[in-house]
Coordinates of C-alpha atoms (C1' of nucleotides) in Angstrom, one line a residue:
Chain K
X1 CA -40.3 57.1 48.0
X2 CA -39.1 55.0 44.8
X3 CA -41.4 53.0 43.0
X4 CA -42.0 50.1 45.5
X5 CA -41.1 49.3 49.2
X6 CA -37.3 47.1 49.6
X7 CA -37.7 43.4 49.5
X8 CA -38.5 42.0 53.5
X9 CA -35.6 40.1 54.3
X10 CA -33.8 43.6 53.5
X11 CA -35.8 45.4 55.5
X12 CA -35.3 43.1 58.6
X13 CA -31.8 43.1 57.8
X14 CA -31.8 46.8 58.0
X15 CA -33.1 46.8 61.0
X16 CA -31.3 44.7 62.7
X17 CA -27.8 46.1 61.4
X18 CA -29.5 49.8 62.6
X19 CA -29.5 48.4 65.8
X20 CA -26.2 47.2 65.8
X21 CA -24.9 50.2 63.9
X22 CA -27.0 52.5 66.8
X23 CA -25.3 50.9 69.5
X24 CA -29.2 49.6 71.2
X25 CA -27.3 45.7 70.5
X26 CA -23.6 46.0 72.0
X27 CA -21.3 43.4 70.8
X28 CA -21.5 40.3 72.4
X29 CA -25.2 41.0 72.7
X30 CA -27.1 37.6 71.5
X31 CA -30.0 38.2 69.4
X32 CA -33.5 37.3 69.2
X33 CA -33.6 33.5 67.3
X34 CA -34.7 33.2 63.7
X35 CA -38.3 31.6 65.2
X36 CA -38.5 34.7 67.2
X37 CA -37.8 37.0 64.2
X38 CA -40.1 35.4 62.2
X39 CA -43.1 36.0 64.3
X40 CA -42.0 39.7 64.9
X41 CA -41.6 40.5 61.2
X42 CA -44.7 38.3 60.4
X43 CA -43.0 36.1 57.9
X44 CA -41.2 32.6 57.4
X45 CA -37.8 31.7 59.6
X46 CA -36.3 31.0 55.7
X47 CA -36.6 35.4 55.2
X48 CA -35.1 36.2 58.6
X49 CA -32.6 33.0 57.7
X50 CA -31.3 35.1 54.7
X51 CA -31.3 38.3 56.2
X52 CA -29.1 37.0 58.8
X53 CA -27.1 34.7 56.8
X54 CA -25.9 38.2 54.5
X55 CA -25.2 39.9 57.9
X56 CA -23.1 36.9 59.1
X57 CA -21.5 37.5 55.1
X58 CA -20.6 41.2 56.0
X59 CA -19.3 40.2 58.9
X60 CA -21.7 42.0 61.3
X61 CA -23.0 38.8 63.3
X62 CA -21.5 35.8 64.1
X63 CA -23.6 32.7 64.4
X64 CA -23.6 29.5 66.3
X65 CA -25.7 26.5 66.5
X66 CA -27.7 26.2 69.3
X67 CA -26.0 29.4 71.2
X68 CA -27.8 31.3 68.5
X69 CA -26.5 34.6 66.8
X70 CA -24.4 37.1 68.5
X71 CA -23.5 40.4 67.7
X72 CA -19.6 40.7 66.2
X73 CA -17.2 42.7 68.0
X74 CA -16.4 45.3 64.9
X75 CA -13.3 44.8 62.9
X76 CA -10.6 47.7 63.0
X77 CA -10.1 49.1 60.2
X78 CA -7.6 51.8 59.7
X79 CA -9.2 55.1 59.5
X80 CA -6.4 56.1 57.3
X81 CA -7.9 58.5 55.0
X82 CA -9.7 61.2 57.3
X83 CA -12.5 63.9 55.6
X84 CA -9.5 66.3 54.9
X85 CA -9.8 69.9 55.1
X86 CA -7.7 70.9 52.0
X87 CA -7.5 74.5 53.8
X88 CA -5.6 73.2 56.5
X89 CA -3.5 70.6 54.5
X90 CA -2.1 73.5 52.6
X91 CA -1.1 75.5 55.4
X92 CA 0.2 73.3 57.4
X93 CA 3.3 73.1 54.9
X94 CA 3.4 77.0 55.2
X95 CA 1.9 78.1 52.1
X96 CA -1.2 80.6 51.4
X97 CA -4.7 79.0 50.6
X98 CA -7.3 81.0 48.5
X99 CA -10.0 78.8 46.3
X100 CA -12.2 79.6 43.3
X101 CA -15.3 78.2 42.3
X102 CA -15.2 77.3 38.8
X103 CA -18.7 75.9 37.6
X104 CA -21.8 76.1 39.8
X105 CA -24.6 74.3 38.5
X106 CA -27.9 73.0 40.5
X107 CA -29.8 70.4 38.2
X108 CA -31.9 66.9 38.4
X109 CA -29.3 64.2 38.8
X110 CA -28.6 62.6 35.8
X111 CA -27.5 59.1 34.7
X112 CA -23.9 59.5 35.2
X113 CA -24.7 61.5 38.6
X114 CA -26.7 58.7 40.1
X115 CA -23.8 56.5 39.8
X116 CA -21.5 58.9 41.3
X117 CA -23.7 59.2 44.4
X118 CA -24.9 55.7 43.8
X119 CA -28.5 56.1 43.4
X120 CA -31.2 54.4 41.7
X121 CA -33.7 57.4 41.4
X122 CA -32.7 61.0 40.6
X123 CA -32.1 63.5 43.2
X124 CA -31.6 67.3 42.5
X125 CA -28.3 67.8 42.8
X126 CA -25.6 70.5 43.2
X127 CA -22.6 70.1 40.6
X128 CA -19.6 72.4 41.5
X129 CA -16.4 72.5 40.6
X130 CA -13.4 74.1 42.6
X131 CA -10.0 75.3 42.1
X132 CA -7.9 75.0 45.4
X133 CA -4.4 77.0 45.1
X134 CA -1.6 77.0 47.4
X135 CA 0.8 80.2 47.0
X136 CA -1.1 81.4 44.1
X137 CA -0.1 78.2 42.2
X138 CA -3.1 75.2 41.5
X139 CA -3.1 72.8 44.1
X140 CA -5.8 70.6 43.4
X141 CA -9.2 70.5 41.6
X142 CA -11.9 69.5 42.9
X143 CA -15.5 67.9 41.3
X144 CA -18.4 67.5 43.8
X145 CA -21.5 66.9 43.8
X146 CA -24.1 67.4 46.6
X147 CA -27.4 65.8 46.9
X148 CA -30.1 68.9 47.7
X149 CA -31.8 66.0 48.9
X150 CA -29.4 65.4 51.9
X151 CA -28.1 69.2 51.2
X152 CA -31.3 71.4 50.9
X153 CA -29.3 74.7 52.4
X154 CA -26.3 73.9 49.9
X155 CA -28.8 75.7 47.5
X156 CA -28.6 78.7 48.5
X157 CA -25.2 78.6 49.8
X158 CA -22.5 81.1 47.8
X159 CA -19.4 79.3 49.1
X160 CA -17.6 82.6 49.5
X161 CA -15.9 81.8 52.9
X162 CA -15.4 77.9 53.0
X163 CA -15.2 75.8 50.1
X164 CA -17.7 73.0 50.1
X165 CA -15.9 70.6 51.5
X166 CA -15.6 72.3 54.6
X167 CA -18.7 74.3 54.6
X168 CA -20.4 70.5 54.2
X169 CA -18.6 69.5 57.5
X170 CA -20.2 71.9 59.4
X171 CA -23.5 71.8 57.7
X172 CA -24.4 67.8 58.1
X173 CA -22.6 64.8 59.9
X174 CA -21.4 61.6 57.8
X175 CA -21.7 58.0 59.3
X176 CA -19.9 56.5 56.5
X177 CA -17.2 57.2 53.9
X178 CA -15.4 55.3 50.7
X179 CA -12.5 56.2 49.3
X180 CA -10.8 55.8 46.0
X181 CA -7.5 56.4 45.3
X182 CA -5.6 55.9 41.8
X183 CA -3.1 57.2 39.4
X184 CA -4.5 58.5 36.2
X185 CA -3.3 60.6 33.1
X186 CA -4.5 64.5 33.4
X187 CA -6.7 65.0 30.4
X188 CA -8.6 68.2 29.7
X189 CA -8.3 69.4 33.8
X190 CA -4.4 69.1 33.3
X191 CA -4.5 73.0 31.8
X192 CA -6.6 74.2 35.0
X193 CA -3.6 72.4 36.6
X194 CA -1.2 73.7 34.7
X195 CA 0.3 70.8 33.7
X196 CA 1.3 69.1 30.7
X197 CA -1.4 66.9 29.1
X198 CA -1.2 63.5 30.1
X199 CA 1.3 64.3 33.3
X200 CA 0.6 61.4 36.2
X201 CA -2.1 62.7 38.9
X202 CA -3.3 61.3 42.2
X203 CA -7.4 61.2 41.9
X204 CA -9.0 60.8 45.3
X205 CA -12.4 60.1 45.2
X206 CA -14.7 60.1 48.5
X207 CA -18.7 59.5 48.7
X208 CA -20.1 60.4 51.8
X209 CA -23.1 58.7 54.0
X210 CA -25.3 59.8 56.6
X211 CA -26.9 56.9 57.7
X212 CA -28.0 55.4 54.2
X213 CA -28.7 58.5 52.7
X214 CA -26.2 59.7 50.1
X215 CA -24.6 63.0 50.8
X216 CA -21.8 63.8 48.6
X217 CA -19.3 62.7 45.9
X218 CA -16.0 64.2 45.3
X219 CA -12.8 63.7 42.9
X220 CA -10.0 65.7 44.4
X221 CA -7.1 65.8 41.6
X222 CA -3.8 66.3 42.8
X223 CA -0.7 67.0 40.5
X224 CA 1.5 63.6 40.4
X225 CA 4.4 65.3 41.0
X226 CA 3.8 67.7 44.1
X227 CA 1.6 65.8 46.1
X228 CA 1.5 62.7 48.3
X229 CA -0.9 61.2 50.8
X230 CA 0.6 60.5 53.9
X231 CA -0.7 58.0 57.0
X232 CA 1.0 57.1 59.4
X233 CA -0.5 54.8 62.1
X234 CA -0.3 52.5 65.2
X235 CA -2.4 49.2 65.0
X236 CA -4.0 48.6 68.0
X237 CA -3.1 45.5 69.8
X238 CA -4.5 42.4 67.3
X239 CA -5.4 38.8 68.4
Chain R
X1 CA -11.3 15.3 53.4
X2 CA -12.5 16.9 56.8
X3 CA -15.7 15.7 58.5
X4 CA -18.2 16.0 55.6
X5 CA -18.7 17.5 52.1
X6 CA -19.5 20.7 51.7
X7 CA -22.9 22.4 51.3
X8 CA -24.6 21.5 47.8
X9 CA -24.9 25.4 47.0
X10 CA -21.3 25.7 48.1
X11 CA -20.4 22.7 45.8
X12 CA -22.0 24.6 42.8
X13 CA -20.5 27.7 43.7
X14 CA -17.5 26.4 43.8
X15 CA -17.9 24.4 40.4
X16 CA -18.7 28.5 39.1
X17 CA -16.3 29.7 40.5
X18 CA -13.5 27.8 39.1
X19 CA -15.2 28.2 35.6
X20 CA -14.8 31.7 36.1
X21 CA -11.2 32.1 37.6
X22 CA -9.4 29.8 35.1
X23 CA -10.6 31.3 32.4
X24 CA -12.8 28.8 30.8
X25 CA -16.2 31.7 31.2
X26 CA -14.6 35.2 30.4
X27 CA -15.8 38.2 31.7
X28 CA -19.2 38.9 29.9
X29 CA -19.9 35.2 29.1
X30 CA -23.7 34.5 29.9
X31 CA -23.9 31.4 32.5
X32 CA -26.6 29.1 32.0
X33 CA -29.7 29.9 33.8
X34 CA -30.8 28.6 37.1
X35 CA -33.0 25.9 36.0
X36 CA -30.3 24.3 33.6
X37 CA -28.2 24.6 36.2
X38 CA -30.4 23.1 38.8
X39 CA -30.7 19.8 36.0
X40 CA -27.1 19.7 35.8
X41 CA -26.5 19.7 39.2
X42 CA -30.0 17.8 40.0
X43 CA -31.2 20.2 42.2
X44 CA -33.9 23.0 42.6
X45 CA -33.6 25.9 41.4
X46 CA -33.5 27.5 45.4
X47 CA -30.3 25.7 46.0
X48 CA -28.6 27.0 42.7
X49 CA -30.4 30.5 43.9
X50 CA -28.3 30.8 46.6
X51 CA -24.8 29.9 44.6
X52 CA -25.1 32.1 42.3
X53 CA -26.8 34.9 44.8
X54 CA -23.8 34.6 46.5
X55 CA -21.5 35.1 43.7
X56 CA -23.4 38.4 42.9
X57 CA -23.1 39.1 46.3
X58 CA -19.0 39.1 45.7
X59 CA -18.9 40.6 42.7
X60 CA -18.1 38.1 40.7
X61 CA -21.2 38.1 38.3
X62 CA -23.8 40.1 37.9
X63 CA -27.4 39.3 38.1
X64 CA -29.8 40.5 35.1
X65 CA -33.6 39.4 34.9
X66 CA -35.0 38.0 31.6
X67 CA -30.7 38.3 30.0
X68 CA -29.5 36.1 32.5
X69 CA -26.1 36.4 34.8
X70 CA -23.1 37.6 33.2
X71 CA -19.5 36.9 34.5
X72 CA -18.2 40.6 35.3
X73 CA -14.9 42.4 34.6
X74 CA -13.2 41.9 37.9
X75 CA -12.6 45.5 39.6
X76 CA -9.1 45.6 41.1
X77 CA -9.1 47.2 44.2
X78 CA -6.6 46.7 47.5
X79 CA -8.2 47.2 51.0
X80 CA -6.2 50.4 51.7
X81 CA -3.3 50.2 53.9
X82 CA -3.3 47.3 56.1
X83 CA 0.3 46.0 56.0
X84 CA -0.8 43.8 52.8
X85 CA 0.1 40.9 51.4
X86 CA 0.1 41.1 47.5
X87 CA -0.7 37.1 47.5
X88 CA -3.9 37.9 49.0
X89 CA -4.9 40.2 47.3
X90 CA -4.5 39.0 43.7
X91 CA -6.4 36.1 44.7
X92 CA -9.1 37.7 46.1
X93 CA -10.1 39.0 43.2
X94 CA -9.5 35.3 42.1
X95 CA -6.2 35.5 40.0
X96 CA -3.5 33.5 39.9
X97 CA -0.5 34.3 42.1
X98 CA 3.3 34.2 41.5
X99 CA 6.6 36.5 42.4
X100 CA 9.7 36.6 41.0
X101 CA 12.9 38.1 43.0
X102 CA 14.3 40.0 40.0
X103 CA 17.9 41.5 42.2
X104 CA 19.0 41.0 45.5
X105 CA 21.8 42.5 47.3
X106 CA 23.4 43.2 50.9
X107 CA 25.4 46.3 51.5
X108 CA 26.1 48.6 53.7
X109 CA 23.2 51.1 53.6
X110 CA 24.1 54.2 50.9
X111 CA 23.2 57.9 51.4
X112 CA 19.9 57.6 50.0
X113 CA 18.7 54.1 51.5
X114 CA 20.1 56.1 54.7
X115 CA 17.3 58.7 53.8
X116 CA 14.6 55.6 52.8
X117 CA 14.8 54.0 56.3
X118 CA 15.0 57.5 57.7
X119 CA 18.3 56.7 59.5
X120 CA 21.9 59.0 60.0
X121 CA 24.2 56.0 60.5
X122 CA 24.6 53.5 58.0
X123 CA 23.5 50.1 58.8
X124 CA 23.9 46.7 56.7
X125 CA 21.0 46.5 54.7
X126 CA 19.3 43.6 52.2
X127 CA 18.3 45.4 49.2
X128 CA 15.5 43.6 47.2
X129 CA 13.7 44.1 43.6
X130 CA 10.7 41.5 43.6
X131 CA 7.8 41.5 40.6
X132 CA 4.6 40.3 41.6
X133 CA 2.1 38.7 39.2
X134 CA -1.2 38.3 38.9
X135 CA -2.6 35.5 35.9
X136 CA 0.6 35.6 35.0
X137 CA 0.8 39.5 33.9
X138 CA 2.7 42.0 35.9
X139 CA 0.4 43.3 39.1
X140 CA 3.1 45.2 40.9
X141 CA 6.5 46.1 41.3
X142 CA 8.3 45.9 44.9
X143 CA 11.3 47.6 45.6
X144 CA 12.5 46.8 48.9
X145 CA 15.1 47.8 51.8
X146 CA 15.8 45.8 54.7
X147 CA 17.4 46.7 57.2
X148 CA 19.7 43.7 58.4
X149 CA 20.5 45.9 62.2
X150 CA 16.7 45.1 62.7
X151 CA 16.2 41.8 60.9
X152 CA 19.6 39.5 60.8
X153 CA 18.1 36.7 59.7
X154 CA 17.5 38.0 56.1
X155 CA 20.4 38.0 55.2
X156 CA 20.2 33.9 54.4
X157 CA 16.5 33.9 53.5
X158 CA 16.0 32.9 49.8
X159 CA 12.6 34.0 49.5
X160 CA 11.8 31.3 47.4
X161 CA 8.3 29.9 49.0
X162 CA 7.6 33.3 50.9
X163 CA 7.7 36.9 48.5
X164 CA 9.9 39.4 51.5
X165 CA 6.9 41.4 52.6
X166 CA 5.1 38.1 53.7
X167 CA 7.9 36.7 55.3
X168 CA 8.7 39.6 57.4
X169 CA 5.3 39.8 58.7
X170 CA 6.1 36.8 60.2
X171 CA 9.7 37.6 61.2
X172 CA 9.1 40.8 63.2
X173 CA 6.0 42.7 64.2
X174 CA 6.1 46.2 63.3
X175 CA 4.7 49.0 66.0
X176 CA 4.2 51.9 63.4
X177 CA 4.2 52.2 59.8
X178 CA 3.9 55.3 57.3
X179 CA 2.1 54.8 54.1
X180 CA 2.9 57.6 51.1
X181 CA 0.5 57.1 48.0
X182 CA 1.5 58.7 44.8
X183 CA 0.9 59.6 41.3
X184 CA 4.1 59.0 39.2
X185 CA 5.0 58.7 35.7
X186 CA 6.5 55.4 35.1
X187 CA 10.2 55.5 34.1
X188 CA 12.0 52.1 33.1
X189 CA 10.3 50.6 35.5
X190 CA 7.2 50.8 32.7
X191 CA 8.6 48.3 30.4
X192 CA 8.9 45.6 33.9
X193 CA 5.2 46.2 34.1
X194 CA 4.5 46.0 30.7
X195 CA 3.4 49.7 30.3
X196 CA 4.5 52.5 27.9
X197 CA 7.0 54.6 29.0
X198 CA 5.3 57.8 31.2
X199 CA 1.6 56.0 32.0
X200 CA 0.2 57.1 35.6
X201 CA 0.9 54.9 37.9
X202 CA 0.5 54.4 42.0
X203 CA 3.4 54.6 44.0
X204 CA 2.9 53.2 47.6
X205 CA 5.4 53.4 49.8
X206 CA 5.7 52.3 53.6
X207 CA 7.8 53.0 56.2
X208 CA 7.8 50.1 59.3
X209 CA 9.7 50.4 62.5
X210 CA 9.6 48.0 65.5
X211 CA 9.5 50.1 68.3
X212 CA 11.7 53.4 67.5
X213 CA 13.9 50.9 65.3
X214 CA 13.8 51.1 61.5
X215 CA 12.5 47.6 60.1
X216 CA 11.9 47.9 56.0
X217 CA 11.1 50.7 53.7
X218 CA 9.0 49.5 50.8
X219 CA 7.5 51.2 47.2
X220 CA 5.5 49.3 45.1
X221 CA 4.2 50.5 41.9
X222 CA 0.8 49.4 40.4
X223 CA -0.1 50.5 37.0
X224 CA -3.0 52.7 37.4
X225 CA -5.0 51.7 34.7
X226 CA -5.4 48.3 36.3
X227 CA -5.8 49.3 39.8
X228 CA -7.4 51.4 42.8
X229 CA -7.1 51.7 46.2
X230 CA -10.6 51.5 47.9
X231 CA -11.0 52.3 51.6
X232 CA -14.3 51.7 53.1
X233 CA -15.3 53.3 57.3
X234 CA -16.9 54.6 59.6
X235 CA -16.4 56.3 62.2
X236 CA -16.2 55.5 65.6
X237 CA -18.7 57.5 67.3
X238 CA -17.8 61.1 66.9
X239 CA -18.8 64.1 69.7
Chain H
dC1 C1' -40.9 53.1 10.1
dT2 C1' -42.6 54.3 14.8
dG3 C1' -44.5 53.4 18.8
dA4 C1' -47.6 50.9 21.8
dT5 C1' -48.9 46.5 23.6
dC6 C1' -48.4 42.0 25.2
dA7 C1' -46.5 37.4 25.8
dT8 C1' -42.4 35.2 27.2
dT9 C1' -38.7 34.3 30.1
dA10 C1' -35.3 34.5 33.8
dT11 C1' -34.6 36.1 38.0
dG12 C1' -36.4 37.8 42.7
dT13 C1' -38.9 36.9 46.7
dC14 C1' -41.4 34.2 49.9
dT15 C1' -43.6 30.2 52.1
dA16 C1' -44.1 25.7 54.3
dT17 C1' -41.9 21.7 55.2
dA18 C1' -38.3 18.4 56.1
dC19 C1' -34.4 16.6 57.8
dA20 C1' -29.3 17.3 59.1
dT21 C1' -26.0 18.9 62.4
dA22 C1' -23.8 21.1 66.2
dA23 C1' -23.9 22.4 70.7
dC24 C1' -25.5 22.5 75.1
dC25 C1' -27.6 20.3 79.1
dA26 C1' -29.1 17.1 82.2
dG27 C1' -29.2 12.9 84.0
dC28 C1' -27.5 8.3 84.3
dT29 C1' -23.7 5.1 85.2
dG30 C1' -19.5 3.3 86.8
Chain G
dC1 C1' -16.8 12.9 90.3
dA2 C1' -15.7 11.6 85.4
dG3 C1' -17.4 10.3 81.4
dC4 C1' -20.9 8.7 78.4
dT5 C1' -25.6 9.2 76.6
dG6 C1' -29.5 11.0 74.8
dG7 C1' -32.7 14.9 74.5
dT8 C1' -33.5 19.6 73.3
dT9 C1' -32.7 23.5 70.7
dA10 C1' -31.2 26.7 67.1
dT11 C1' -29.1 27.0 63.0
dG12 C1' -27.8 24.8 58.3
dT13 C1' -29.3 23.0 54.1
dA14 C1' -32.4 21.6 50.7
dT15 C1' -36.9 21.2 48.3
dA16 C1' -41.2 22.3 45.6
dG17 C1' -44.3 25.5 44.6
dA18 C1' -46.2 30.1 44.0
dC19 C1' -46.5 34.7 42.6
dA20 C1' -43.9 39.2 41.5
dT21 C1' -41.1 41.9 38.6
dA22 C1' -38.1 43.4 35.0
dA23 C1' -36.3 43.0 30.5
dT24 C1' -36.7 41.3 26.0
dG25 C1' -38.6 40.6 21.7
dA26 C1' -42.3 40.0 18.7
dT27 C1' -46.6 41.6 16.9
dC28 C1' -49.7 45.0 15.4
dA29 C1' -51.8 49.6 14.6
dG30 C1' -51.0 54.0 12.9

DNA sequence: CTGATCATTATGTCTATACATAACCAGCTG
DNA sequence: CAGCTGGTTATGTATAGACATAATGATCAG
């Protein structure tokens, strides 16, 4: 546990959106009124009032006067970016896989590692760092790091057979993901690449979620010149 | 005017806001604090609480105890893929918003806009260079094929109130659509977008089709120093 | 000069209260 | 029955006051 306990309108916030996120309150379910909520969490309608006015913000609730508050049908969002398997992306254009863990290094996060996994407190953490190859030629390098809090069997785990990333997909689920993509100039990895310094690469970054608990971040850099992302998708009928 | 005027805290937040996007507070400026802005506004301090805990809640400043609120450095970043509209999201992150249709010309579809629209039989097409700016400084550059089989009527659009990926939206729906995201050195384009010559930038490119029927092939190049794609989900419940 | 301590200050959280407003409902009236 | 009217209810907005907490800066001991 931190220092102290979350402020209480968060907490009955986070209840109320584990509900939702749970699937116990359906959409279109209409939820207990801010008098109600009061008396349950003990505490003034003005606290469950904010609570629920940052859910209605985030767009999880919709509320009405008088008909009360309402749980939102979700928004679709294009689940464009799946947790890839870089295994099976270089295969399926016909080439051979083999990766190589670089750097291995288990250690108590530090500053920079708390803001990659977005955390206040430190965690130990697993820092590796992975060279995937595709026909024997660099493919993409990898930087991950793995919380042993979320991760305890990561510890003692070799990678010999699966590279993280897809060792991690078997070892825990993820409820949420965020993605980062943008261009930047290769610095010091562009060698490992071998590419010239300052040649145009495609970072990827993804941090991983299972439920609020932070489970992993990654920067995936792809060479500029030999590698795309492609989606391709169908919207689903819109209002 | 509609009914009424607007929420007090909404007033204020509004009145910060503006500060903020024209320029007059910089990023880093320190606002005044709550209770000097609760006198100016003759208010408590609750009501100017909520403005300004909502304008942390967007990003738009952040929130320090004892130093005060700061006005942040706006972080550029584009809800991945949705078929976007450039206006919206330069002023989401509360810039200014102008285009500029820098060539424009109909032909009969070449070899390689053939190969851009993924066609074998040449088709008339509208061909379209378009620089979009934010504050006025370059955001992005749009390079854009139309094709005029699937869209006839623009051919005699001017573009003038509408930039050409807005209008279509409006002109056609679109069943499908293929994103490509790149890393690419910028060539002449650079000096358009006020970059050296060979900085990393994004390449987006998308692919439309109405039905089984080629629509518009678009790429649009962001300077990567100035902008990330962020994509934020989860998953639909997974077995 | 270094480091510990403490007062100050601005924000964070929470409460109790008040009145405004929108929406729904029921009942009244023509 | 249609349409108006007013009451009820839940949320919306705003306030003043209280205490908590974090960061800063100044003071003081070693």
């Amino acid at each position: 546990m931190p220092s102290g306990a979350a402020p209480l309108h968060r907490q009955i916030r986070a209840a109320i959106e584990a509900k939702i996120l749970s699937g116990e309150w359906l959409p279109g379910t209409r939820i207990p009124n801010e008098t109600e909520l009061a008396a349950t969490y003990g505490c003034a309608r003005m606290t469950v009032n904010k609570a629920l006015s940052e859910l209605a913000a985030d767009g999880l609730i919709e509320r009405r006067r008088k008909s009360g508050s309402v749980v939102r049908q979700p928004v679709l969002q294009s689940a464009v970016l799946e947790i890839h398997d870089i295994r099976a992306e270089v295969e399926t254009i016909g080439l051979s896989y083999r990766f190589e863990i670089l750097k291995r290094q288990a250690r108590q996060a530090s500053r920079a590692d708390c803001a990659r996994l977005q955390i206040e407190e430190p965690v130990p953490v697993l820092a590796l760092t992975c060279l995937h190859c595709a026909a024997e030629r660099p493919f993409c390098l990898e930087d991950r790091l793995i919380s042993l809090a979320a991760v305890p069997n990561a510890k003692n785990e070799a990678f010999a057979a699966l590279a993280p990333g897809a060792w991690l997909i078997g070892e825990v689920p993820w409820s949420t993901a965020e993605h980062r993509i943008s261009a930047v100039s290769a610095g010091p990895d562009a060698s490992l690449l071998q590419r010239p310094l300052g040649s145009a690469c495609l970072a990827v970054e993804r941090r991983t979620w299972n439920a609020e608990q932070p489970v992993t971040h990654v920067r995936l850099i792809y060479p500029g010149d030999a590698h795309a992302l492609v989606a391709r998708f169908t919207p689903s009928k819109a209002g």
